Coordinates of N, CA, C and O in Angstrom, one line a residue:
Chain A
M1 N -1.0 -11.5 4.5 CA -0.2 -10.4 4.0 C 1.1 -10.3 4.8 O 1.0 -10.4 6.0
K2 N 2.2 -10.1 4.2 CA 3.4 -9.9 4.9 C 4.0 -8.5 4.6 O 3.8 -8.0 3.5
A3 N 4.7 -7.9 5.6 CA 5.3 -6.6 5.3 C 6.8 -6.8 5.7 O 7.1 -7.5 6.7
R4 N 7.7 -6.2 4.9 CA 9.1 -6.2 5.2 C 9.6 -4.8 5.5 O 9.4 -3.9 4.6
V5 N 10.1 -4.5 6.6 CA 10.6 -3.2 7.0 C 12.1 -3.3 7.0 O 12.7 -4.1 7.6
T6 N 12.8 -2.4 6.2 CA 14.2 -2.3 6.2 C 14.6 -1.0 6.9 O 14.2 0.1 6.5
I7 N 15.5 -1.1 7.9 CA 15.9 0.0 8.7 C 17.4 0.2 8.6 O 18.1 -0.7 8.9
M8 N 17.8 1.3 8.1 CA 19.2 1.6 7.9 C 19.5 2.9 8.7 O 18.7 3.8 8.8
L9 N 20.8 3.1 9.1 CA 21.2 4.4 9.6 C 21.2 5.4 8.5 O 21.4 5.1 7.4
K10 N 20.8 6.6 8.9 CA 20.8 7.7 7.9 C 22.2 7.9 7.3 O 23.2 7.5 8.0
D11 N 22.2 8.6 6.1 CA 23.5 8.6 5.4 C 24.7 9.3 6.2 O 25.8 8.8 6.1
G12 N 24.4 10.3 6.9 CA 25.5 11.0 7.6 C 26.0 10.3 8.9 O 27.0 10.7 9.4
V13 N 25.2 9.3 9.3 CA 25.5 8.8 10.7 C 26.6 7.7 10.6 O 26.5 6.8 9.7
L14 N 27.5 7.8 11.4 CA 28.7 6.8 11.5 C 28.1 5.4 11.8 O 27.3 5.3 12.6
D15 N 28.7 4.4 11.1 CA 28.2 3.1 11.3 C 29.4 2.2 11.6 O 30.0 1.5 10.8
P16 N 29.8 2.1 12.9 CA 31.0 1.4 13.3 C 30.9 -0.1 13.0 O 31.9 -0.8 12.8
Q17 N 29.6 -0.6 13.1 CA 29.4 -2.1 12.9 C 29.7 -2.4 11.4 O 30.4 -3.4 11.1
G18 N 29.2 -1.5 10.5 CA 29.6 -1.7 9.1 C 31.0 -1.6 8.8 O 31.6 -2.4 8.0
E19 N 31.7 -0.7 9.5 CA 33.1 -0.5 9.3 C 33.9 -1.7 9.8 O 34.9 -2.1 9.2
A20 N 33.4 -2.3 10.9 CA 34.1 -3.5 11.4 C 34.0 -4.6 10.4 O 34.9 -5.4 10.2
I21 N 32.8 -4.7 9.8 CA 32.6 -5.8 8.7 C 33.5 -5.6 7.6 O 34.2 -6.5 7.1
R22 N 33.6 -4.3 7.1 CA 34.5 -4.0 6.0 C 35.9 -4.4 6.3 O 36.7 -5.0 5.5
H23 N 36.4 -4.1 7.5 CA 37.7 -4.4 8.0 C 38.0 -5.9 8.0 O 39.0 -6.4 7.6
A24 N 37.0 -6.6 8.5 CA 37.1 -8.1 8.6 C 37.1 -8.7 7.3 O 37.9 -9.7 7.0
L25 N 36.3 -8.2 6.3 CA 36.3 -8.7 5.0 C 37.7 -8.5 4.3 O 38.2 -9.5 3.7
G26 N 38.3 -7.4 4.5 CA 39.7 -7.1 4.0 C 40.7 -8.1 4.6 O 41.5 -8.6 3.9
G27 N 40.5 -8.4 5.9 CA 41.4 -9.3 6.6 C 41.3 -10.7 6.1 O 42.2 -11.5 6.1
L28 N 40.1 -11.1 5.5 CA 39.9 -12.4 5.0 C 40.3 -12.5 3.5 O 40.1 -13.5 2.9
G29 N 40.8 -11.4 3.0 CA 41.2 -11.4 1.6 C 40.2 -10.9 0.6 O 40.5 -11.0 -0.6
F30 N 39.1 -10.5 1.1 CA 38.1 -9.9 0.1 C 38.4 -8.5 -0.1 O 37.9 -7.6 0.7
S31 N 39.1 -8.2 -1.1 CA 39.4 -6.8 -1.4 C 38.3 -6.3 -2.3 O 37.4 -7.1 -2.8
G32 N 38.3 -5.0 -2.6 CA 37.3 -4.5 -3.5 C 35.9 -4.2 -2.9 O 34.9 -4.0 -3.6
V33 N 35.9 -4.1 -1.5 CA 34.7 -3.7 -0.9 C 35.0 -2.3 -0.3 O 35.8 -2.1 0.6
A34 N 34.4 -1.3 -0.9 CA 34.7 0.1 -0.6 C 34.0 0.6 0.7 O 34.5 1.5 1.4
G35 N 32.8 0.1 0.9 CA 32.1 0.5 2.1 C 31.0 -0.5 2.5 O 30.5 -1.2 1.6
V36 N 30.7 -0.5 3.8 CA 29.7 -1.4 4.2 C 28.8 -0.6 5.2 O 29.2 0.1 6.0
R37 N 27.5 -0.9 5.1 CA 26.5 -0.3 6.0 C 25.6 -1.5 6.5 O 25.2 -2.3 5.7
Q38 N 25.4 -1.5 7.8 CA 24.6 -2.6 8.3 C 23.3 -2.1 8.9 O 23.3 -1.0 9.5
G39 N 22.2 -2.8 8.6 CA 20.9 -2.4 9.1 C 20.1 -3.6 9.5 O 20.6 -4.7 9.7
K40 N 18.8 -3.3 9.8 CA 18.0 -4.4 10.3 C 16.8 -4.6 9.3 O 16.4 -3.7 8.6
V41 N 16.4 -5.8 9.2 CA 15.2 -6.1 8.5 C 14.2 -6.8 9.4 O 14.6 -7.7 10.2
I42 N 12.9 -6.4 9.4 CA 11.9 -6.9 10.2 C 10.8 -7.4 9.3 O 10.2 -6.6 8.6
E43 N 10.5 -8.7 9.4 CA 9.3 -9.2 8.6 C 8.1 -9.4 9.5 O 8.2 -10.1 10.5
L44 N 7.1 -8.7 9.1 CA 5.8 -8.8 9.9 C 4.8 -9.6 9.2 O 4.5 -9.4 8.0
D45 N 4.2 -10.6 9.9 CA 3.2 -11.4 9.4 C 1.9 -10.8 9.8 O 1.5 -10.8 11.0
L46 N 1.2 -10.1 8.9 CA 0.0 -9.4 9.2 C -1.3 -10.2 9.1 O -1.4 -11.0 8.2
A47 N -2.1 -10.1 10.2 CA -3.3 -10.9 10.2 C -4.2 -10.3 9.1 O -4.2 -9.1 8.8
P48 N -5.1 -11.2 8.5 CA -5.9 -10.7 7.4 C -6.8 -9.6 7.8 O -7.2 -8.7 6.9
E49 N -7.3 -9.6 9.0 CA -8.2 -8.5 9.4 C -7.5 -7.1 9.5 O -8.2 -6.1 9.5
L50 N -6.2 -7.1 9.6 CA -5.5 -5.8 9.6 C -5.7 -5.0 8.3 O -5.4 -5.6 7.2
A51 N -6.3 -3.9 8.4 CA -6.5 -3.0 7.2 C -7.3 -3.7 6.2 O -7.3 -3.3 5.0
S52 N -8.1 -4.7 6.6 CA -9.0 -5.4 5.7 C -8.4 -5.9 4.4 O -9.0 -5.9 3.3
G53 N -7.1 -6.2 4.5 CA -6.4 -6.7 3.3 C -6.0 -5.7 2.3 O -5.6 -6.0 1.2
D54 N -6.2 -4.4 2.6 CA -5.8 -3.3 1.7 C -4.4 -3.0 1.9 O -3.9 -2.6 2.9
A55 N -3.6 -3.1 0.8 CA -2.1 -3.0 0.9 C -1.7 -1.6 1.3 O -0.8 -1.4 2.1
A56 N -2.4 -0.5 0.8 CA -2.0 0.9 1.1 C -2.3 1.1 2.6 O -1.5 1.8 3.3
A57 N -3.4 0.7 3.1 CA -3.8 0.9 4.5 C -2.8 0.1 5.4 O -2.4 0.6 6.4
A58 N -2.4 -1.1 5.0 CA -1.5 -1.9 5.7 C -0.1 -1.2 5.8 O 0.5 -1.2 6.8
R59 N 0.3 -0.7 4.6 CA 1.6 0.1 4.6 C 1.6 1.2 5.6 O 2.5 1.5 6.3
A60 N 0.4 2.0 5.6 CA 0.3 3.1 6.5 C 0.4 2.6 8.0 O 1.1 3.3 8.8
E61 N -0.2 1.5 8.3 CA -0.2 1.0 9.7 C 1.2 0.6 10.0 O 1.7 0.8 11.2
V62 N 1.9 -0.1 9.1 CA 3.3 -0.5 9.4 C 4.2 0.7 9.6 O 5.1 0.7 10.4
A63 N 3.9 1.8 8.8 CA 4.7 3.0 8.9 C 4.5 3.6 10.3 O 5.5 4.1 11.0
R64 N 3.3 3.5 10.9 CA 3.0 4.0 12.2 C 3.8 3.1 13.2 O 4.3 3.6 14.2
M65 N 3.9 1.8 13.0 CA 4.7 0.9 13.9 C 6.1 1.4 13.9 O 6.8 1.4 14.9
C66 N 6.6 1.7 12.7 CA 8.0 2.1 12.6 C 8.3 3.4 13.4 O 9.3 3.5 14.1
E67 N 7.4 4.4 13.2 CA 7.5 5.6 13.9 C 7.5 5.5 15.4 O 8.2 6.1 16.2
G68 N 6.6 4.5 15.8 CA 6.3 4.4 17.2 C 7.3 3.4 18.0 O 7.5 3.6 19.2
L69 N 7.8 2.5 17.3 CA 8.6 1.5 18.0 C 9.9 1.0 17.2 O 11.0 0.9 17.7
L70 N 9.7 0.6 15.9 CA 10.7 -0.2 15.2 C 11.9 0.6 14.9 O 13.1 0.1 14.9
A71 N 11.8 1.9 14.5 CA 12.9 2.7 14.0 C 13.1 3.9 15.0 O 12.2 4.4 15.6
N72 N 14.4 4.3 15.1 CA 14.7 5.5 15.8 C 14.9 6.6 14.7 O 16.0 6.7 14.1
T73 N 13.9 7.3 14.5 CA 13.9 8.2 13.3 C 14.8 9.4 13.4 O 15.0 10.2 12.5
V74 N 15.4 9.6 14.6 CA 16.5 10.6 14.7 C 17.7 10.2 13.9 O 18.3 11.1 13.2
I75 N 18.1 9.0 13.9 CA 19.3 8.5 13.2 C 19.0 7.4 12.2 O 19.9 7.1 11.4
E76 N 17.8 6.9 12.1 CA 17.5 5.8 11.2 C 16.5 6.2 10.2 O 15.6 7.0 10.5
K77 N 16.6 5.6 9.0 CA 15.5 5.7 8.0 C 14.9 4.3 7.8 O 15.6 3.3 8.0
Y78 N 13.7 4.3 7.4 CA 13.1 3.0 7.1 C 12.3 2.9 5.8 O 11.9 4.0 5.3
A79 N 12.2 1.7 5.3 CA 11.4 1.5 4.1 C 10.4 0.4 4.3 O 10.8 -0.6 4.9
V80 N 9.2 0.5 3.9 CA 8.2 -0.5 4.1 C 7.8 -1.1 2.8 O 7.6 -0.3 1.8
E81 N 7.8 -2.4 2.7 CA 7.5 -3.1 1.5 C 6.4 -4.1 1.9 O 6.5 -4.9 2.8
I82 N 5.3 -4.1 1.1 CA 4.3 -5.2 1.3 C 4.5 -6.3 0.3 O 4.6 -6.1 -0.9
V83 N 4.7 -7.5 0.9 CA 5.1 -8.6 0.0 C 4.0 -9.7 0.0 O 3.1 -9.7 0.9
Chain B
M1 N 29.0 -0.4 -8.2 CA 28.0 -1.5 -8.0 C 27.7 -1.7 -6.5 O 28.7 -1.7 -5.7
K2 N 26.5 -1.9 -6.2 CA 26.1 -2.2 -4.8 C 25.5 -3.6 -4.6 O 24.8 -4.1 -5.5
A3 N 25.7 -4.2 -3.5 CA 25.1 -5.5 -3.2 C 24.4 -5.4 -1.9 O 24.9 -4.7 -1.0
R4 N 23.2 -6.0 -1.8 CA 22.5 -6.0 -0.6 C 22.3 -7.4 -0.2 O 21.8 -8.3 -0.9
V5 N 22.8 -7.7 1.1 CA 22.6 -9.1 1.6 C 21.6 -9.0 2.7 O 21.7 -8.2 3.6
T6 N 20.6 -9.9 2.6 CA 19.6 -10.0 3.7 C 19.8 -11.4 4.4 O 19.8 -12.4 3.7
I7 N 20.0 -11.3 5.7 CA 20.3 -12.5 6.5 C 19.1 -12.7 7.5 O 18.9 -11.8 8.3
M8 N 18.5 -13.8 7.4 CA 17.4 -14.1 8.3 C 17.7 -15.5 9.0 O 18.4 -16.3 8.4
L9 N 17.1 -15.6 10.2 CA 17.2 -17.0 10.8 C 16.4 -17.9 10.0 O 15.4 -17.6 9.4
K10 N 16.9 -19.2 9.9 CA 16.2 -20.2 9.2 C 14.8 -20.4 9.8 O 14.6 -20.1 11.0
D11 N 13.9 -21.0 9.0 CA 12.5 -21.1 9.4 C 12.2 -21.8 10.7 O 11.4 -21.3 11.5
G12 N 12.9 -22.9 11.0 CA 12.6 -23.6 12.2 C 13.3 -23.0 13.5 O 13.0 -23.4 14.6
V13 N 14.1 -22.0 13.3 CA 14.9 -21.5 14.4 C 14.2 -20.4 15.2 O 13.6 -19.5 14.6
L14 N 14.1 -20.6 16.5 CA 13.4 -19.7 17.4 C 14.0 -18.3 17.3 O 15.2 -18.1 17.2
D15 N 13.2 -17.2 17.2 CA 13.6 -15.9 17.1 C 13.1 -15.0 18.3 O 12.1 -14.4 18.2
P16 N 13.8 -15.1 19.4 CA 13.3 -14.3 20.6 C 13.2 -12.8 20.4 O 12.3 -12.2 21.0
Q17 N 14.1 -12.3 19.5 CA 14.1 -10.8 19.3 C 12.8 -10.5 18.5 O 12.2 -9.5 18.9
G18 N 12.5 -11.3 17.5 CA 11.2 -11.0 16.8 C 10.0 -11.2 17.7 O 9.1 -10.4 17.6
E19 N 10.1 -12.1 18.6 CA 9.0 -12.4 19.5 C 8.8 -11.2 20.5 O 7.7 -10.8 20.8
A20 N 9.9 -10.6 20.9 CA 9.9 -9.4 21.8 C 9.3 -8.2 21.0 O 8.5 -7.5 21.6
I21 N 9.6 -8.1 19.8 CA 9.0 -7.0 19.0 C 7.5 -7.2 18.8 O 6.7 -6.3 19.0
R22 N 7.1 -8.4 18.6 CA 5.6 -8.7 18.4 C 4.9 -8.4 19.7 O 3.8 -7.7 19.7
H23 N 5.5 -8.7 20.8 CA 4.9 -8.5 22.1 C 4.8 -7.0 22.4 O 3.8 -6.4 22.9
A24 N 5.9 -6.3 22.1 CA 5.9 -4.8 22.3 C 4.9 -4.1 21.4 O 4.2 -3.1 21.8
L25 N 4.7 -4.6 20.2 CA 3.7 -4.0 19.3 C 2.3 -4.2 19.8 O 1.5 -3.2 19.8
G26 N 2.1 -5.3 20.4 CA 0.8 -5.6 21.0 C 0.5 -4.7 22.2 O -0.5 -4.1 22.3
G27 N 1.6 -4.4 23.0 CA 1.5 -3.5 24.1 C 1.2 -2.1 23.7 O 0.6 -1.3 24.5
L28 N 1.6 -1.7 22.5 CA 1.4 -0.4 22.0 C 0.1 -0.2 21.3 O -0.3 0.8 20.8
G29 N -0.7 -1.3 21.3 CA -2.0 -1.3 20.7 C -2.1 -1.7 19.2 O -3.1 -1.5 18.6
F30 N -0.9 -2.1 18.7 CA -1.0 -2.6 17.3 C -1.4 -4.1 17.3 O -0.5 -4.9 17.5
S31 N -2.6 -4.3 17.2 CA -3.1 -5.7 17.1 C -3.0 -6.1 15.6 O -2.7 -5.3 14.7
G32 N -3.2 -7.4 15.3 CA -3.2 -7.8 14.0 C -1.8 -8.1 13.4 O -1.6 -8.3 12.2
V33 N -0.8 -8.3 14.3 CA 0.5 -8.8 13.9 C 0.6 -10.2 14.4 O 0.8 -10.4 15.6
A34 N 0.6 -11.1 13.5 CA 0.6 -12.5 13.9 C 2.0 -13.1 14.2 O 2.1 -14.0 15.0
G35 N 3.0 -12.5 13.6 CA 4.3 -13.0 13.8 C 5.4 -12.0 13.3 O 5.1 -11.2 12.4
V36 N 6.5 -12.0 14.0 CA 7.6 -11.1 13.6 C 8.9 -11.9 13.5 O 9.2 -12.7 14.4
R37 N 9.7 -11.7 12.5 CA 11.0 -12.3 12.4 C 12.0 -11.1 12.2 O 11.7 -10.2 11.3
Q38 N 13.1 -11.1 12.9 CA 14.1 -10.0 12.7 C 15.3 -10.6 12.1 O 15.8 -11.6 12.4
G39 N 15.9 -9.8 11.1 CA 17.1 -10.2 10.5 C 18.0 -9.0 10.3 O 17.8 -7.9 10.8
K40 N 19.1 -9.3 9.5 CA 20.1 -8.2 9.3 C 20.1 -7.9 7.8 O 19.8 -8.8 7.0
V41 N 20.4 -6.7 7.5 CA 20.7 -6.3 6.1 C 22.0 -5.6 6.0 O 22.3 -4.8 6.8
I42 N 22.9 -6.1 5.1 CA 24.2 -5.5 4.9 C 24.4 -5.0 3.5 O 24.2 -5.7 2.5
E43 N 24.6 -3.7 3.4 CA 24.8 -3.1 2.1 C 26.3 -3.0 1.8 O 27.0 -2.3 2.6
L44 N 26.8 -3.6 0.7 CA 28.2 -3.5 0.4 C 28.4 -2.6 -0.8 O 27.7 -2.8 -1.9
D45 N 29.3 -1.7 -0.7 CA 29.6 -0.8 -1.8 C 30.8 -1.5 -2.5 O 31.9 -1.5 -2.0
L46 N 30.6 -2.1 -3.7 CA 31.6 -2.8 -4.4 C 32.5 -1.9 -5.3 O 31.9 -1.1 -6.1
A47 N 33.8 -2.0 -5.2 CA 34.6 -1.2 -6.1 C 34.5 -1.7 -7.5 O 34.2 -2.9 -7.8
P48 N 34.6 -0.9 -8.5 CA 34.3 -1.2 -9.9 C 35.2 -2.4 -10.4 O 34.8 -3.2 -11.2
E49 N 36.5 -2.5 -9.8 CA 37.4 -3.5 -10.3 C 36.9 -4.9 -9.8 O 37.4 -5.9 -10.4
L50 N 36.1 -5.0 -8.8 CA 35.6 -6.3 -8.3 C 34.8 -7.0 -9.4 O 33.8 -6.4 -9.8
A51 N 35.2 -8.1 -9.7 CA 34.5 -9.0 -10.7 C 34.3 -8.2 -12.1 O 33.4 -8.5 -12.8
S52 N 35.2 -7.2 -12.3 CA 35.1 -6.5 -13.6 C 33.8 -6.0 -13.9 O 33.4 -5.9 -15.1
G53 N 33.0 -5.6 -12.9 CA 31.7 -5.1 -13.2 C 30.6 -6.1 -13.6 O 29.5 -5.7 -14.0
D54 N 31.0 -7.4 -13.6 CA 30.0 -8.4 -14.0 C 29.1 -8.8 -12.8 O 29.6 -9.2 -11.8
A55 N 27.8 -8.6 -13.0 CA 26.9 -8.8 -11.9 C 26.9 -10.3 -11.4 O 26.9 -10.5 -10.2
A56 N 27.0 -11.2 -12.3 CA 26.9 -12.6 -11.8 C 28.2 -13.0 -11.0 O 28.1 -13.7 -10.0
A57 N 29.3 -12.5 -11.5 CA 30.6 -12.8 -10.8 C 30.6 -12.0 -9.4 O 31.0 -12.6 -8.4
A58 N 30.0 -10.8 -9.4 CA 30.0 -10.1 -8.1 C 29.1 -10.8 -7.1 O 29.4 -10.9 -6.0
R59 N 27.9 -11.3 -7.7 CA 27.0 -12.1 -6.8 C 27.7 -13.3 -6.2 O 27.5 -13.6 -5.0
A60 N 28.5 -14.0 -7.0 CA 29.2 -15.2 -6.5 C 30.2 -14.8 -5.4 O 30.4 -15.5 -4.4
E61 N 30.9 -13.7 -5.7 CA 31.9 -13.2 -4.7 C 31.2 -12.8 -3.4 O 31.7 -13.1 -2.3
V62 N 30.1 -12.1 -3.5 CA 29.4 -11.8 -2.2 C 28.8 -13.0 -1.5 O 28.9 -13.1 -0.3
A63 N 28.4 -14.0 -2.3 CA 28.0 -15.3 -1.7 C 29.1 -15.9 -0.9 O 28.9 -16.4 0.2
R64 N 30.4 -15.8 -1.4 CA 31.5 -16.3 -0.7 C 31.7 -15.5 0.6 O 32.1 -16.1 1.6
M65 N 31.5 -14.2 0.5 CA 31.7 -13.4 1.8 C 30.6 -13.8 2.8 O 30.9 -13.9 4.0
C66 N 29.4 -14.2 2.4 CA 28.4 -14.6 3.3 C 28.8 -15.9 3.9 O 28.6 -16.1 5.2
E67 N 29.2 -16.9 3.1 CA 29.6 -18.2 3.7 C 30.8 -18.1 4.6 O 30.9 -18.8 5.6
G68 N 31.7 -17.1 4.3 CA 32.9 -17.0 5.1 C 32.8 -16.2 6.3 O 33.5 -16.4 7.3
L69 N 32.0 -15.1 6.3 CA 31.9 -14.2 7.4 C 30.5 -13.7 7.8 O 30.2 -13.7 9.0
L70 N 29.7 -13.3 6.8 CA 28.6 -12.5 7.1 C 27.4 -13.3 7.8 O 26.8 -12.8 8.7
A71 N 27.2 -14.5 7.3 CA 26.1 -15.3 7.8 C 26.6 -16.6 8.6 O 27.7 -17.1 8.2
N72 N 25.9 -17.0 9.6 CA 26.1 -18.3 10.2 C 25.2 -19.3 9.6 O 24.0 -19.4 9.9
T73 N 25.7 -20.0 8.6 CA 24.8 -20.8 7.8 C 24.2 -22.0 8.5 O 23.4 -22.8 7.9
V74 N 24.7 -22.3 9.7 CA 24.0 -23.3 10.5 C 22.6 -22.9 10.9 O 21.7 -23.7 10.8
I75 N 22.4 -21.7 11.2 CA 21.1 -21.2 11.7 C 20.5 -20.1 10.8 O 19.4 -19.7 11.0
E76 N 21.3 -19.6 9.9 CA 20.8 -18.4 9.1 C 20.8 -18.7 7.6 O 21.6 -19.5 7.1
K77 N 19.9 -18.1 6.9 CA 19.9 -18.2 5.5 C 20.1 -16.7 5.0 O 19.9 -15.8 5.6
Y78 N 20.7 -16.7 3.8 CA 21.0 -15.3 3.2 C 20.5 -15.2 1.8 O 20.4 -16.2 1.1
A79 N 20.3 -14.0 1.4 CA 19.9 -13.7 0.0 C 20.8 -12.5 -0.5 O 20.9 -11.6 0.2
V80 N 21.3 -12.7 -1.7 CA 22.2 -11.6 -2.2 C 21.4 -11.0 -3.4 O 20.9 -11.7 -4.2
E81 N 21.5 -9.6 -3.4 CA 20.8 -8.9 -4.4 C 21.8 -7.9 -5.0 O 22.4 -7.2 -4.2
I82 N 22.0 -7.8 -6.2 CA 22.9 -6.8 -6.8 C 22.0 -5.6 -7.2 O 21.1 -5.8 -8.0
V83 N 22.3 -4.4 -6.7 CA 21.4 -3.3 -7.0 C 22.2 -2.1 -7.7 O 23.5 -2.2 -7.7

């Protein structure tokens, strides 16, 4: 079982990295990009014994990993997807 | 229209950042994670005039942005999703 975690800055939080990408795209002639946000994606390869292969339990375990290590929940939001 | 670009290292390429996450998860007591790969996600807010609102044309334009700036196609692969 695999889990994909997508971590983005919360909506109100300034994203200078995204802004730099938007600026660089404009400089390369790609107009028509109104805004850019950059985030992280983390793909976890879960061992079969984790949560006994139950997707809901695996999702809860991965959410605990996000709260404990992967995301800074003060400024970041995360989404867990079991694939 | 929004586009989401997911950029990951290609499969054969060593991912020390992912390996560090896997190690840290183990140290926090999260066993059962066999492997971790970290990548980037870039959300682009496309202006309506881009590609005249046509999803296929917008996807092609975003793919050109990936080839030109967003991804290092020597070691990274990317996926474009129009959302």
